[in-house]
Amino acid sequence: MKLVISVVSNQDADKVISALGAKGYYVTKIATKGQFLVDGNTSILSVCHDEEVPDIYDIIKNNVTKRTVKTPGVTSTIQGSLLNQAVDVEVNGASAFTINIEDLVKF
């Protein structure tokens, strides 16, 4: 068995969760914060059989969007003036990690 941890934008989280649920996958949603997707993000935990991992990846891939966001650039001084030019950065739609599960126990 595998645990797929996907970090997706808050804007895409409900769509991904609905799509996974429609295919019969159970998920756990965790609000997370970090630098993977700069703005708010959600971590989605999905347990599946080894052969189902590609299907979960496809569902995630088909339900997230890459975005271009403006982010503060490098702050520098030129002749005494402070410049802080915004830079366009492409943000991936999701990052996914897969971990082996030794045991799954339900109580």
XYZ file of N, CA and C in Angstrom:
321
model
N 0.835 -1.177 0.000
C 0.000 0.000 0.000
C 0.880 1.241 0.000
N 0.301 2.327 -0.468
C 1.019 3.600 -0.574
C 0.211 4.718 0.082
N 0.932 5.728 0.532
C 0.330 6.976 0.991
C 0.786 8.054 0.029
N -0.162 8.668 -0.667
C 0.152 9.772 -1.575
C -0.172 11.063 -0.839
N 0.831 11.905 -0.688
C 0.656 13.222 -0.071
C 0.782 14.237 -1.193
N -0.289 14.950 -1.461
C -0.241 15.967 -2.513
C -0.463 17.334 -1.890
N 0.361 18.275 -2.283
C 0.248 19.654 -1.818
C -0.297 20.458 -2.985
N -1.513 20.986 -2.813
C -2.181 21.711 -3.895
C -2.595 23.092 -3.405
N -2.825 23.979 -4.342
C -3.297 25.321 -4.018
C -4.684 25.228 -3.384
N -4.965 26.114 -2.439
C -6.311 26.170 -1.857
C -7.377 26.332 -2.934
N -7.021 27.024 -4.010
C -7.982 27.260 -5.090
C -8.366 25.971 -5.804
N -7.505 24.960 -5.767
C -7.757 23.699 -6.463
C -8.171 22.562 -5.532
N -8.026 22.735 -4.240
C -8.194 21.636 -3.285
C -9.559 20.962 -3.372
N -10.640 21.725 -3.354
C -11.974 21.120 -3.370
C -12.221 20.335 -4.651
N -11.716 20.848 -5.761
C -11.874 20.163 -7.048
C -11.130 18.825 -7.038
N -9.912 18.816 -6.515
C -9.119 17.583 -6.438
C -9.796 16.580 -5.508
N -10.236 17.037 -4.347
C -10.885 16.155 -3.374
C -12.159 15.553 -3.955
N -12.961 16.357 -4.633
C -14.191 15.847 -5.260
C -13.880 14.804 -6.324
N -12.862 15.066 -7.139
C -12.493 14.131 -8.209
C -11.967 12.818 -7.632
N -11.166 12.885 -6.580
C -10.678 11.661 -5.944
C -11.836 10.880 -5.322
N -12.745 11.587 -4.664
C -13.910 10.937 -4.060
C -14.812 10.286 -5.090
N -14.965 10.930 -6.249
C -15.805 10.382 -7.317
C -15.250 9.057 -7.842
N -13.936 8.869 -7.720
C -13.293 7.620 -8.160
C -13.183 6.601 -7.018
N -13.742 6.947 -5.854
C -13.761 6.006 -4.741
C -12.577 6.067 -3.798
N -11.731 7.077 -3.949
C -10.588 7.205 -3.048
C -10.989 8.014 -1.820
N -10.560 7.554 -0.667
C -10.781 8.292 0.567
C -9.601 9.228 0.779
N -9.896 10.428 1.249
C -8.832 11.410 1.444
C -8.970 12.088 2.799
N -7.870 12.613 3.267
C -7.853 13.472 4.443
C -7.241 14.794 4.013
N -7.925 15.874 4.343
C -7.494 17.220 3.956
C -6.863 17.901 5.169
N -5.678 18.465 4.963
C -4.978 19.176 6.031
C -4.573 20.552 5.509
N -4.957 21.599 6.230
C -4.526 22.951 5.855
C -3.046 23.072 6.194
N -2.244 23.481 5.214
C -0.804 23.584 5.429
C -0.299 24.933 4.954
N 0.896 25.250 5.390
C 1.510 26.511 5.005
C 2.977 26.248 4.737
N 3.486 26.812 3.664
C 4.885 26.591 3.347
C 5.258 27.312 2.075
N 6.367 26.931 1.495
C 6.854 27.623 0.315
C 6.658 26.841 -0.967
N 5.988 25.686 -0.921
C 5.742 24.946 -2.156
C 4.889 25.765 -3.109
N 3.812 26.329 -2.606
C 2.882 27.047 -3.474
C 2.646 28.472 -2.995
N 3.563 29.031 -2.249
C 3.586 30.407 -1.761
C 2.274 30.820 -1.097
N 1.185 30.971 -1.857
C -0.103 31.329 -1.259
C -0.600 30.138 -0.445
N -1.822 30.237 0.046
C -2.376 29.155 0.844
C -2.378 27.834 0.100
N -2.136 26.754 0.832
C -2.169 25.449 0.201
C -2.795 24.425 1.124
N -3.121 23.293 0.552
C -3.758 22.198 1.257
C -2.977 20.930 0.977
N -2.742 20.129 2.003
C -2.139 18.814 1.804
C -3.255 17.783 1.833
N -3.257 16.909 0.839
C -4.282 15.879 0.719
C -3.599 14.529 0.868
N -4.051 13.742 1.836
C -3.498 12.420 2.082
C -4.436 11.376 1.487
N -3.894 10.463 0.680
C -4.689 9.411 0.049
C -3.966 8.083 0.218
N -4.663 7.075 0.732
C -4.100 5.736 0.842
C -4.641 4.911 -0.315
N -3.740 4.159 -0.970
C -4.176 3.363 -2.117
C -3.272 2.151 -2.290
N -3.687 1.250 -3.167
C -2.845 0.118 -3.547
C -1.774 0.626 -4.506
N -0.670 -0.091 -4.562
C 0.473 0.328 -5.381
C 0.077 0.666 -6.817
N -0.759 -0.181 -7.418
C -1.117 0.011 -8.824
C -2.063 1.196 -9.051
N -2.620 1.775 -7.986
C -3.536 2.909 -8.119
C -2.829 4.266 -8.091
N -1.553 4.281 -7.753
C -0.812 5.548 -7.660
C -0.875 6.344 -8.969
N -0.636 5.722 -10.142
C -0.723 6.502 -11.386
C -2.104 7.127 -11.609
N -3.167 6.419 -11.205
C -4.521 6.964 -11.348
C -4.700 8.193 -10.462
N -4.206 8.122 -9.240
C -4.295 9.275 -8.336
C -3.499 10.447 -8.895
N -2.304 10.175 -9.420
C -1.510 11.245 -10.032
C -2.265 11.893 -11.189
N -2.907 11.080 -12.028
C -3.672 11.624 -13.160
C -4.820 12.502 -12.683
N -5.525 12.056 -11.648
C -6.641 12.842 -11.112
C -6.133 14.185 -10.601
N -5.039 14.167 -9.859
C -4.470 15.418 -9.340
C -4.062 16.320 -10.499
N -3.312 15.758 -11.441
C -2.811 16.537 -12.586
C -3.946 17.184 -13.377
N -5.054 16.463 -13.545
C -6.173 16.967 -14.343
C -7.069 17.949 -13.596
N -6.824 18.152 -12.316
C -7.696 19.028 -11.533
C -6.970 20.177 -10.849
N -5.731 20.427 -11.247
C -5.000 21.590 -10.736
C -4.566 22.455 -11.908
N -4.258 23.698 -11.619
C -3.813 24.611 -12.668
C -2.507 25.273 -12.263
N -1.629 25.425 -13.240
C -0.424 26.220 -13.022
C -0.834 27.676 -13.123
N -0.195 28.512 -12.341
C -0.532 29.929 -12.338
C 0.744 30.759 -12.416
N 0.605 31.931 -12.982
C 1.695 32.893 -12.953
C 1.333 33.938 -11.907
N 2.214 34.112 -10.938
C 1.970 35.075 -9.868
C 3.103 36.082 -9.825
N 2.793 37.255 -9.335
C 3.819 38.278 -9.142
C 4.380 38.111 -7.736
N 5.691 38.119 -7.663
C 6.348 37.999 -6.369
C 7.425 39.078 -6.276
N 7.682 39.584 -5.078
C 8.722 40.612 -4.957
C 10.061 40.077 -5.442
N 10.739 40.878 -6.215
C 12.053 40.486 -6.726
C 13.137 40.806 -5.721
N 14.346 40.840 -6.196
C 15.494 41.145 -5.342
C 15.499 42.634 -5.029
N 15.656 42.955 -3.772
C 15.752 44.349 -3.367
C 17.198 44.799 -3.544
N 17.379 45.891 -4.253
C 18.740 46.398 -4.457
C 18.724 47.920 -4.437
N 19.882 48.490 -4.270
C 20.000 49.947 -4.315
C 20.843 50.333 -5.511
N 20.345 51.293 -6.239
C 21.088 51.843 -7.373
C 21.118 53.352 -7.180
N 22.299 53.895 -7.031
C 22.497 55.330 -6.830
C 21.602 55.871 -5.718
N 21.535 55.118 -4.620
C 20.806 55.609 -3.460
C 19.310 55.372 -3.498
N 18.750 54.841 -4.583
C 17.306 54.586 -4.615
C 17.052 53.092 -4.409
N 15.963 52.789 -3.770
C 15.622 51.405 -3.465
C 14.673 50.871 -4.532
N 15.054 49.786 -5.179
C 14.222 49.174 -6.214
C 13.738 47.812 -5.736
N 12.492 47.559 -5.949
C 11.935 46.254 -5.615
C 10.980 45.880 -6.733
N 11.520 45.348 -7.808
C 10.726 45.010 -8.984
C 10.007 43.683 -8.779
N 8.699 43.673 -9.045
C 7.943 42.423 -8.991
C 8.335 41.557 -10.178
N 8.379 40.261 -9.944
C 8.780 39.308 -10.969
C 7.652 38.303 -11.161
N 7.354 37.952 -12.423
C 6.363 36.917 -12.699
C 7.005 35.553 -12.479
N 6.346 34.712 -11.683
C 6.850 33.377 -11.391
C 5.741 32.372 -11.666
N 6.071 31.290 -12.394
C 5.084 30.245 -12.628
C 5.070 29.313 -11.420
N 3.876 29.098 -10.870
C 3.698 28.235 -9.713
C 3.056 26.940 -10.194
N 3.670 25.816 -9.863
C 3.101 24.527 -10.250
C 1.752 24.322 -9.596
N 0.946 23.490 -10.195
C -0.380 23.216 -9.654
C -0.355 22.319 -8.435
N 0.624 21.426 -8.341
C 0.688 20.503 -7.209
C 2.067 19.875 -7.117
N 2.381 19.425 -5.926
C 3.550 18.578 -5.692
C 3.027 17.334 -4.994
N 3.508 16.156 -5.405
C 3.018 14.914 -4.804
C 4.187 14.053 -4.346
N 3.997 13.400 -3.224
C 4.989 12.501 -2.642
C 4.304 11.165 -2.391
N 5.004 10.078 -2.613
C 4.447 8.753 -2.354
C 5.342 8.025 -1.357
N 4.702 7.471 -0.330
C 5.417 6.800 0.755
C 4.866 5.383 0.905
N 5.742 4.425 1.129
C 5.304 3.052 1.403
C 4.625 2.985 2.765
N 3.574 2.179 2.852
C 2.881 1.953 4.120
C 3.153 0.514 4.541
N 3.698 0.336 5.723
C 3.951 -1.008 6.224
C 2.686 -1.652 6.750
N 1.839 -0.848 7.371
C 0.665 -1.410 8.026
C -0.454 -0.383 8.025
N -1.678 -0.849 7.869
C -2.855 0.019 7.971
C -3.821 -0.655 8.929
N -4.102 -0.004 10.032
C -4.985 -0.559 11.043
C -6.149 0.393 11.237
N -7.364 -0.136 11.199
C -8.552 0.682 11.466
C -9.175 0.208 12.773
N -9.558 1.133 13.620
C -10.154 0.794 14.912
C -11.595 1.210 14.953
